[in-house]
């Protein structure tokens, strides 16, 4: 998946995101930048696509019920 995302970025995609629910992380890919790994305490933004929009990473995981 990482290689495929990097291919899309090379072809002009602005942002690629690999979500891994097992580790509760998101890897964010952008052209000419190293991938950034975000976790529960981080906020994902994509100002090049959605200026002003923010998503706390912790909010993408399904709630757990006891």
PDB file of N, CA, C and O in Angstrom:
ATOM      1  N   UNK A   1       0.817  -1.187   0.000  1.00  0.00           N
ATOM      2  CA  UNK A   1       0.000   0.000   0.000  1.00  0.00           C
ATOM      3  C   UNK A   1       0.869   1.262   0.000  1.00  0.00           C
ATOM      4  O   UNK A   1       0.529   2.220  -0.665  1.00  0.00           O
ATOM      5  N   UNK A   2       1.949   1.260   0.774  1.00  0.00           N
ATOM      6  CA  UNK A   2       2.816   2.435   0.818  1.00  0.00           C
ATOM      7  C   UNK A   2       3.364   2.772  -0.565  1.00  0.00           C
ATOM      8  O   UNK A   2       3.393   3.932  -0.966  1.00  0.00           O
ATOM      9  N   UNK A   3       3.796   1.752  -1.282  1.00  0.00           N
ATOM     10  CA  UNK A   3       4.337   1.972  -2.622  1.00  0.00           C
ATOM     11  C   UNK A   3       3.257   2.525  -3.548  1.00  0.00           C
ATOM     12  O   UNK A   3       3.510   3.442  -4.332  1.00  0.00           O
ATOM     13  N   UNK A   4       2.058   2.000  -3.460  1.00  0.00           N
ATOM     14  CA  UNK A   4       0.960   2.466  -4.303  1.00  0.00           C
ATOM     15  C   UNK A   4       0.632   3.933  -4.000  1.00  0.00           C
ATOM     16  O   UNK A   4       0.420   4.734  -4.915  1.00  0.00           O
ATOM     17  N   UNK A   5       0.606   4.298  -2.722  1.00  0.00           N
ATOM     18  CA  UNK A   5       0.350   5.692  -2.352  1.00  0.00           C
ATOM     19  C   UNK A   5       1.445   6.588  -2.932  1.00  0.00           C
ATOM     20  O   UNK A   5       1.163   7.647  -3.485  1.00  0.00           O
ATOM     21  N   UNK A   6       2.696   6.167  -2.834  1.00  0.00           N
ATOM     22  CA  UNK A   6       3.793   6.965  -3.372  1.00  0.00           C
ATOM     23  C   UNK A   6       3.695   7.096  -4.894  1.00  0.00           C
ATOM     24  O   UNK A   6       4.029   8.149  -5.449  1.00  0.00           O
ATOM     25  N   UNK A   7       3.206   6.081  -5.573  1.00  0.00           N
ATOM     26  CA  UNK A   7       2.989   6.173  -7.017  1.00  0.00           C
ATOM     27  C   UNK A   7       1.914   7.211  -7.332  1.00  0.00           C
ATOM     28  O   UNK A   7       2.068   8.010  -8.264  1.00  0.00           O
ATOM     29  N   UNK A   8       0.825   7.207  -6.568  1.00  0.00           N
ATOM     30  CA  UNK A   8      -0.234   8.195  -6.779  1.00  0.00           C
ATOM     31  C   UNK A   8       0.279   9.610  -6.523  1.00  0.00           C
ATOM     32  O   UNK A   8      -0.057  10.544  -7.259  1.00  0.00           O
ATOM     33  N   UNK A   9       1.090   9.785  -5.485  1.00  0.00           N
ATOM     34  CA  UNK A   9       1.667  11.093  -5.178  1.00  0.00           C
ATOM     35  C   UNK A   9       2.537  11.558  -6.342  1.00  0.00           C
ATOM     36  O   UNK A   9       2.457  12.706  -6.780  1.00  0.00           O
ATOM     37  N   UNK A  10       3.348  10.660  -6.874  1.00  0.00           N
ATOM     38  CA  UNK A  10       4.216  10.993  -8.006  1.00  0.00           C
ATOM     39  C   UNK A  10       3.407  11.384  -9.244  1.00  0.00           C
ATOM     40  O   UNK A  10       3.877  12.158 -10.084  1.00  0.00           O
ATOM     41  N   UNK A  11       2.180  10.879  -9.341  1.00  0.00           N
ATOM     42  CA  UNK A  11       1.320  11.188 -10.487  1.00  0.00           C
ATOM     43  C   UNK A  11       0.468  12.450 -10.277  1.00  0.00           C
ATOM     44  O   UNK A  11      -0.321  12.804 -11.139  1.00  0.00           O
ATOM     45  N   UNK A  12       0.631  13.093  -9.113  1.00  0.00           N
ATOM     46  CA  UNK A  12      -0.067  14.359  -8.904  1.00  0.00           C
ATOM     47  C   UNK A  12      -1.080  14.407  -7.786  1.00  0.00           C
ATOM     48  O   UNK A  12      -1.676  15.455  -7.549  1.00  0.00           O
ATOM     49  N   UNK A  13      -1.298  13.301  -7.099  1.00  0.00           N
ATOM     50  CA  UNK A  13      -2.205  13.320  -5.949  1.00  0.00           C
ATOM     51  C   UNK A  13      -1.598  14.213  -4.872  1.00  0.00           C
ATOM     52  O   UNK A  13      -0.404  14.149  -4.613  1.00  0.00           O
ATOM     53  N   UNK A  14      -2.419  15.057  -4.251  1.00  0.00           N
ATOM     54  CA  UNK A  14      -1.907  16.012  -3.267  1.00  0.00           C
ATOM     55  C   UNK A  14      -1.563  15.365  -1.934  1.00  0.00           C
ATOM     56  O   UNK A  14      -0.536  15.685  -1.330  1.00  0.00           O
ATOM     57  N   UNK A  15      -2.433  14.479  -1.470  1.00  0.00           N
ATOM     58  CA  UNK A  15      -2.247  13.863  -0.155  1.00  0.00           C
ATOM     59  C   UNK A  15      -2.665  12.401  -0.230  1.00  0.00           C
ATOM     60  O   UNK A  15      -3.699  12.079  -0.803  1.00  0.00           O
ATOM     61  N   UNK A  16      -1.860  11.530   0.366  1.00  0.00           N
ATOM     62  CA  UNK A  16      -2.202  10.121   0.508  1.00  0.00           C
ATOM     63  C   UNK A  16      -2.144   9.757   1.976  1.00  0.00           C
ATOM     64  O   UNK A  16      -1.250  10.201   2.688  1.00  0.00           O
ATOM     65  N   UNK A  17      -3.122   8.997   2.429  1.00  0.00           N
ATOM     66  CA  UNK A  17      -3.178   8.624   3.845  1.00  0.00           C
ATOM     67  C   UNK A  17      -3.354   7.117   3.962  1.00  0.00           C
ATOM     68  O   UNK A  17      -4.265   6.543   3.365  1.00  0.00           O
ATOM     69  N   UNK A  18      -2.472   6.498   4.733  1.00  0.00           N
ATOM     70  CA  UNK A  18      -2.570   5.073   5.035  1.00  0.00           C
ATOM     71  C   UNK A  18      -3.006   4.954   6.489  1.00  0.00           C
ATOM     72  O   UNK A  18      -2.298   5.394   7.392  1.00  0.00           O
ATOM     73  N   UNK A  19      -4.186   4.389   6.703  1.00  0.00           N
ATOM     74  CA  UNK A  19      -4.759   4.260   8.047  1.00  0.00           C
ATOM     75  C   UNK A  19      -4.563   2.836   8.529  1.00  0.00           C
ATOM     76  O   UNK A  19      -4.905   1.884   7.835  1.00  0.00           O
ATOM     77  N   UNK A  20      -3.995   2.689   9.724  1.00  0.00           N
ATOM     78  CA  UNK A  20      -3.770   1.366  10.309  1.00  0.00           C
ATOM     79  C   UNK A  20      -4.489   1.280  11.657  1.00  0.00           C
ATOM     80  O   UNK A  20      -3.978   1.766  12.669  1.00  0.00           O
ATOM     81  N   UNK A  21      -5.681   0.695  11.684  1.00  0.00           N
ATOM     82  CA  UNK A  21      -6.424   0.618  12.943  1.00  0.00           C
ATOM     83  C   UNK A  21      -5.755  -0.265  13.987  1.00  0.00           C
ATOM     84  O   UNK A  21      -5.997  -0.094  15.176  1.00  0.00           O
ATOM     85  N   UNK A  22      -4.909  -1.198  13.560  1.00  0.00           N
ATOM     86  CA  UNK A  22      -4.230  -2.067  14.535  1.00  0.00           C
ATOM     87  C   UNK A  22      -3.274  -1.270  15.413  1.00  0.00           C
ATOM     88  O   UNK A  22      -3.166  -1.526  16.604  1.00  0.00           O
ATOM     89  N   UNK A  23      -2.581  -0.293  14.815  1.00  0.00           N
ATOM     90  CA  UNK A  23      -1.628   0.516  15.577  1.00  0.00           C
ATOM     91  C   UNK A  23      -2.196   1.891  15.911  1.00  0.00           C
ATOM     92  O   UNK A  23      -1.524   2.684  16.565  1.00  0.00           O
ATOM     93  N   UNK A  24      -3.419   2.157  15.432  1.00  0.00           N
ATOM     94  CA  UNK A  24      -4.080   3.448  15.646  1.00  0.00           C
ATOM     95  C   UNK A  24      -3.199   4.594  15.153  1.00  0.00           C
ATOM     96  O   UNK A  24      -3.009   5.589  15.832  1.00  0.00           O
ATOM     97  N   UNK A  25      -2.684   4.405  13.932  1.00  0.00           N
ATOM     98  CA  UNK A  25      -1.848   5.436  13.321  1.00  0.00           C
ATOM     99  C   UNK A  25      -2.329   5.729  11.903  1.00  0.00           C
ATOM    100  O   UNK A  25      -3.013   4.922  11.281  1.00  0.00           O
ATOM    101  N   UNK A  26      -1.936   6.912  11.438  1.00  0.00           N
ATOM    102  CA  UNK A  26      -2.171   7.328  10.064  1.00  0.00           C
ATOM    103  C   UNK A  26      -0.822   7.783   9.504  1.00  0.00           C
ATOM    104  O   UNK A  26      -0.134   8.568  10.146  1.00  0.00           O
ATOM    105  N   UNK A  27      -0.445   7.292   8.341  1.00  0.00           N
ATOM    106  CA  UNK A  27       0.757   7.766   7.667  1.00  0.00           C
ATOM    107  C   UNK A  27       0.295   8.719   6.570  1.00  0.00           C
ATOM    108  O   UNK A  27      -0.513   8.352   5.720  1.00  0.00           O
ATOM    109  N   UNK A  28       0.807   9.938   6.594  1.00  0.00           N
ATOM    110  CA  UNK A  28       0.393  10.969   5.643  1.00  0.00           C
ATOM    111  C   UNK A  28       1.534  11.208   4.662  1.00  0.00           C
ATOM    112  O   UNK A  28       2.663  11.488   5.060  1.00  0.00           O
ATOM    113  N   UNK A  29       1.213  11.104   3.378  1.00  0.00           N
ATOM    114  CA  UNK A  29       2.195  11.258   2.302  1.00  0.00           C
ATOM    115  C   UNK A  29       1.862  12.501   1.487  1.00  0.00           C
ATOM    116  O   UNK A  29       0.699  12.740   1.152  1.00  0.00           O
ATOM    117  N   UNK A  30       2.919  13.280   1.195  1.00  0.00           N
ATOM    118  CA  UNK A  30       2.804  14.457   0.328  1.00  0.00           C
ATOM    119  C   UNK A  30       4.020  14.499  -0.580  1.00  0.00           C
ATOM    120  O   UNK A  30       5.096  14.010  -0.215  1.00  0.00           O
ATOM    121  N   UNK A  31       3.867  15.113  -1.739  1.00  0.00           N
ATOM    122  CA  UNK A  31       4.956  15.208  -2.712  1.00  0.00           C
ATOM    123  C   UNK A  31       6.160  15.937  -2.119  1.00  0.00           C
ATOM    124  O   UNK A  31       6.009  16.981  -1.482  1.00  0.00           O
ATOM    125  N   UNK A  32       7.342  15.368  -2.341  1.00  0.00           N
ATOM    126  CA  UNK A  32       8.617  15.947  -1.914  1.00  0.00           C
ATOM    127  C   UNK A  32       8.743  16.134  -0.405  1.00  0.00           C
ATOM    128  O   UNK A  32       9.475  17.008   0.053  1.00  0.00           O
ATOM    129  N   UNK A  33       8.013  15.335   0.367  1.00  0.00           N
ATOM    130  CA  UNK A  33       8.109  15.367   1.827  1.00  0.00           C
ATOM    131  C   UNK A  33       8.199  13.944   2.345  1.00  0.00           C
ATOM    132  O   UNK A  33       7.659  13.021   1.735  1.00  0.00           O
ATOM    133  N   UNK A  34       8.878  13.784   3.462  1.00  0.00           N
ATOM    134  CA  UNK A  34       8.898  12.478   4.107  1.00  0.00           C
ATOM    135  C   UNK A  34       7.510  12.190   4.679  1.00  0.00           C
ATOM    136  O   UNK A  34       6.810  13.119   5.106  1.00  0.00           O
ATOM    137  N   UNK A  35       7.114  10.921   4.705  1.00  0.00           N
ATOM    138  CA  UNK A  35       5.822  10.587   5.326  1.00  0.00           C
ATOM    139  C   UNK A  35       5.816  10.995   6.795  1.00  0.00           C
ATOM    140  O   UNK A  35       6.849  10.950   7.470  1.00  0.00           O
ATOM    141  N   UNK A  36       4.659  11.390   7.276  1.00  0.00           N
ATOM    142  CA  UNK A  36       4.473  11.770   8.673  1.00  0.00           C
ATOM    143  C   UNK A  36       3.512  10.778   9.294  1.00  0.00           C
ATOM    144  O   UNK A  36       2.464  10.483   8.723  1.00  0.00           O
ATOM    145  N   UNK A  37       3.871  10.243  10.462  1.00  0.00           N
ATOM    146  CA  UNK A  37       2.997   9.315  11.171  1.00  0.00           C
ATOM    147  C   UNK A  37       2.278  10.066  12.277  1.00  0.00           C
ATOM    148  O   UNK A  37       2.901  10.718  13.108  1.00  0.00           O
ATOM    149  N   UNK A  38       0.945   9.951  12.278  1.00  0.00           N
ATOM    150  CA  UNK A  38       0.114  10.596  13.282  1.00  0.00           C
ATOM    151  C   UNK A  38      -0.522   9.536  14.168  1.00  0.00           C
ATOM    152  O   UNK A  38      -0.892   8.465  13.694  1.00  0.00           O
ATOM    153  N   UNK A  39      -0.680   9.866  15.441  1.00  0.00           N
ATOM    154  CA  UNK A  39      -1.323   8.968  16.391  1.00  0.00           C
ATOM    155  C   UNK A  39      -2.472   9.665  17.087  1.00  0.00           C
ATOM    156  O   UNK A  39      -2.877  10.776  16.719  1.00  0.00           O
ATOM    157  N   UNK A  40      -2.995   9.035  18.123  1.00  0.00           N
ATOM    158  CA  UNK A  40      -4.199   9.513  18.802  1.00  0.00           C
ATOM    159  C   UNK A  40      -4.115  10.952  19.317  1.00  0.00           C
ATOM    160  O   UNK A  40      -5.111  11.640  19.376  1.00  0.00           O
ATOM    161  N   UNK A  41      -2.943  11.422  19.687  1.00  0.00           N
ATOM    162  CA  UNK A  41      -2.823  12.782  20.209  1.00  0.00           C
ATOM    163  C   UNK A  41      -2.631  13.838  19.135  1.00  0.00           C
ATOM    164  O   UNK A  41      -2.509  15.018  19.442  1.00  0.00           O
ATOM    165  N   UNK A  42      -2.639  13.433  17.865  1.00  0.00           N
ATOM    166  CA  UNK A  42      -2.365  14.348  16.761  1.00  0.00           C
ATOM    167  C   UNK A  42      -3.646  14.758  16.038  1.00  0.00           C
ATOM    168  O   UNK A  42      -4.694  14.139  16.195  1.00  0.00           O
ATOM    169  N   UNK A  43      -3.497  15.795  15.221  1.00  0.00           N
ATOM    170  CA  UNK A  43      -4.616  16.280  14.407  1.00  0.00           C
ATOM    171  C   UNK A  43      -4.193  16.226  12.949  1.00  0.00           C
ATOM    172  O   UNK A  43      -3.135  16.744  12.579  1.00  0.00           O
ATOM    173  N   UNK A  44      -5.020  15.584  12.130  1.00  0.00           N
ATOM    174  CA  UNK A  44      -4.770  15.510  10.692  1.00  0.00           C
ATOM    175  C   UNK A  44      -5.386  16.732  10.024  1.00  0.00           C
ATOM    176  O   UNK A  44      -6.544  17.069  10.277  1.00  0.00           O
ATOM    177  N   UNK A  45      -4.604  17.398   9.183  1.00  0.00           N
ATOM    178  CA  UNK A  45      -5.100  18.501   8.377  1.00  0.00           C
ATOM    179  C   UNK A  45      -4.646  18.285   6.937  1.00  0.00           C
ATOM    180  O   UNK A  45      -3.650  17.612   6.687  1.00  0.00           O
ATOM    181  N   UNK A  46      -5.379  18.867   6.031  1.00  0.00           N
ATOM    182  CA  UNK A  46      -5.024  18.832   4.614  1.00  0.00           C
ATOM    183  C   UNK A  46      -5.355  20.194   4.018  1.00  0.00           C
ATOM    184  O   UNK A  46      -6.297  20.336   3.241  1.00  0.00           O
ATOM    185  N   UNK A  47      -4.583  21.224   4.398  1.00  0.00           N
ATOM    186  CA  UNK A  47      -4.924  22.580   3.960  1.00  0.00           C
ATOM    187  C   UNK A  47      -4.909  22.759   2.445  1.00  0.00           C
ATOM    188  O   UNK A  47      -5.618  23.621   1.927  1.00  0.00           O
ATOM    189  N   UNK A  48      -4.156  21.914   1.745  1.00  0.00           N
ATOM    190  CA  UNK A  48      -4.125  22.019   0.289  1.00  0.00           C
ATOM    191  C   UNK A  48      -5.431  21.549  -0.345  1.00  0.00           C
ATOM    192  O   UNK A  48      -5.733  21.887  -1.477  1.00  0.00           O
ATOM    193  N   UNK A  49      -6.223  20.806   0.409  1.00  0.00           N
ATOM    194  CA  UNK A  49      -7.519  20.310  -0.078  1.00  0.00           C
ATOM    195  C   UNK A  49      -8.699  20.946   0.644  1.00  0.00           C
ATOM    196  O   UNK A  49      -9.707  21.276   0.028  1.00  0.00           O
ATOM    197  N   UNK A  50      -8.582  21.047   1.957  1.00  0.00           N
ATOM    198  CA  UNK A  50      -9.684  21.538   2.796  1.00  0.00           C
ATOM    199  C   UNK A  50      -9.150  22.560   3.800  1.00  0.00           C
ATOM    200  O   UNK A  50      -8.920  22.236   4.968  1.00  0.00           O
ATOM    201  N   UNK A  51      -8.931  23.803   3.378  1.00  0.00           N
ATOM    202  CA  UNK A  51      -8.396  24.821   4.295  1.00  0.00           C
ATOM    203  C   UNK A  51      -9.269  24.971   5.539  1.00  0.00           C
ATOM    204  O   UNK A  51     -10.491  25.049   5.447  1.00  0.00           O
ATOM    205  N   UNK A  52      -8.631  24.981   6.700  1.00  0.00           N
ATOM    206  CA  UNK A  52      -9.338  25.171   7.960  1.00  0.00           C
ATOM    207  C   UNK A  52      -9.939  23.913   8.564  1.00  0.00           C
ATOM    208  O   UNK A  52     -10.367  23.921   9.713  1.00  0.00           O
ATOM    209  N   UNK A  53      -9.959  22.813   7.830  1.00  0.00           N
ATOM    210  CA  UNK A  53     -10.540  21.561   8.330  1.00  0.00           C
ATOM    211  C   UNK A  53      -9.503  20.819   9.168  1.00  0.00           C
ATOM    212  O   UNK A  53      -8.332  20.760   8.820  1.00  0.00           O
ATOM    213  N   UNK A  54      -9.949  20.272  10.282  1.00  0.00           N
ATOM    214  CA  UNK A  54      -9.080  19.491  11.167  1.00  0.00           C
ATOM    215  C   UNK A  54      -9.808  18.232  11.619  1.00  0.00           C
ATOM    216  O   UNK A  54     -11.020  18.260  11.841  1.00  0.00           O
ATOM    217  N   UNK A  55      -9.048  17.144  11.782  1.00  0.00           N
ATOM    218  CA  UNK A  55      -9.617  15.895  12.275  1.00  0.00           C
ATOM    219  C   UNK A  55      -8.697  15.312  13.336  1.00  0.00           C
ATOM    220  O   UNK A  55      -7.581  14.880  13.025  1.00  0.00           O
ATOM    221  N   UNK A  56      -9.126  15.330  14.601  1.00  0.00           N
ATOM    222  CA  UNK A  56      -8.337  14.641  15.611  1.00  0.00           C
ATOM    223  C   UNK A  56      -8.276  13.147  15.254  1.00  0.00           C
ATOM    224  O   UNK A  56      -9.306  12.514  15.008  1.00  0.00           O
ATOM    225  N   UNK A  57      -7.088  12.596  15.206  1.00  0.00           N
ATOM    226  CA  UNK A  57      -6.905  11.203  14.789  1.00  0.00           C
ATOM    227  C   UNK A  57      -7.729  10.257  15.652  1.00  0.00           C
ATOM    228  O   UNK A  57      -8.321   9.299  15.150  1.00  0.00           O
ATOM    229  N   UNK A  58      -7.807  10.520  16.931  1.00  0.00           N
ATOM    230  CA  UNK A  58      -8.538   9.634  17.847  1.00  0.00           C
ATOM    231  C   UNK A  58     -10.005   9.479  17.427  1.00  0.00           C
ATOM    232  O   UNK A  58     -10.636   8.450  17.717  1.00  0.00           O
ATOM    233  N   UNK A  59     -10.553  10.454  16.710  1.00  0.00           N
ATOM    234  CA  UNK A  59     -11.968  10.400  16.326  1.00  0.00           C
ATOM    235  C   UNK A  59     -12.270   9.438  15.176  1.00  0.00           C
ATOM    236  O   UNK A  59     -13.438   9.161  14.907  1.00  0.00           O
ATOM    237  N   UNK A  60     -11.246   8.922  14.499  1.00  0.00           N
ATOM    238  CA  UNK A  60     -11.554   8.011  13.387  1.00  0.00           C
ATOM    239  C   UNK A  60     -11.754   6.570  13.844  1.00  0.00           C
ATOM    240  O   UNK A  60     -12.262   5.758  13.087  1.00  0.00           O
ATOM    241  N   UNK A  61     -11.364   6.269  15.050  1.00  0.00           N
ATOM    242  CA  UNK A  61     -11.490   4.888  15.536  1.00  0.00           C
ATOM    243  C   UNK A  61     -12.886   4.670  16.100  1.00  0.00           C
ATOM    244  O   UNK A  61     -13.454   5.537  16.745  1.00  0.00           O
ATOM    245  N   UNK A  62     -13.411   3.488  15.872  1.00  0.00           N
ATOM    246  CA  UNK A  62     -14.735   3.132  16.399  1.00  0.00           C
ATOM    247  C   UNK A  62     -14.688   3.155  17.927  1.00  0.00           C
ATOM    248  O   UNK A  62     -13.699   2.752  18.533  1.00  0.00           O
ATOM    249  N   UNK A  63     -15.778   3.626  18.539  1.00  0.00           N
ATOM    250  CA  UNK A  63     -15.804   3.617  20.001  1.00  0.00           C
ATOM    251  C   UNK A  63     -15.789   2.184  20.526  1.00  0.00           C
ATOM    252  O   UNK A  63     -16.313   1.272  19.890  1.00  0.00           O
ATOM    253  N   UNK A  64     -15.179   2.030  21.681  1.00  0.00           N
ATOM    254  CA  UNK A  64     -15.129   0.706  22.314  1.00  0.00           C
ATOM    255  C   UNK A  64     -16.169   0.660  23.435  1.00  0.00           C
ATOM    256  O   UNK A  64     -16.327   1.605  24.181  1.00  0.00           O
ATOM    257  N   UNK A  65     -16.861  -0.441  23.482  1.00  0.00           N
ATOM    258  CA  UNK A  65     -17.887  -0.601  24.500  1.00  0.00           C
ATOM    259  C   UNK A  65     -17.439  -1.667  25.495  1.00  0.00           C
ATOM    260  O   UNK A  65     -16.891  -2.679  25.140  1.00  0.00           O
ATOM    261  N   UNK A  66     -17.695  -1.410  26.772  1.00  0.00           N
ATOM    262  CA  UNK A  66     -17.344  -2.377  27.833  1.00  0.00           C
ATOM    263  C   UNK A  66     -18.458  -3.372  28.022  1.00  0.00           C
ATOM    264  O   UNK A  66     -19.570  -3.153  27.848  1.00  0.00           O
TER     265      UNK A  66
END
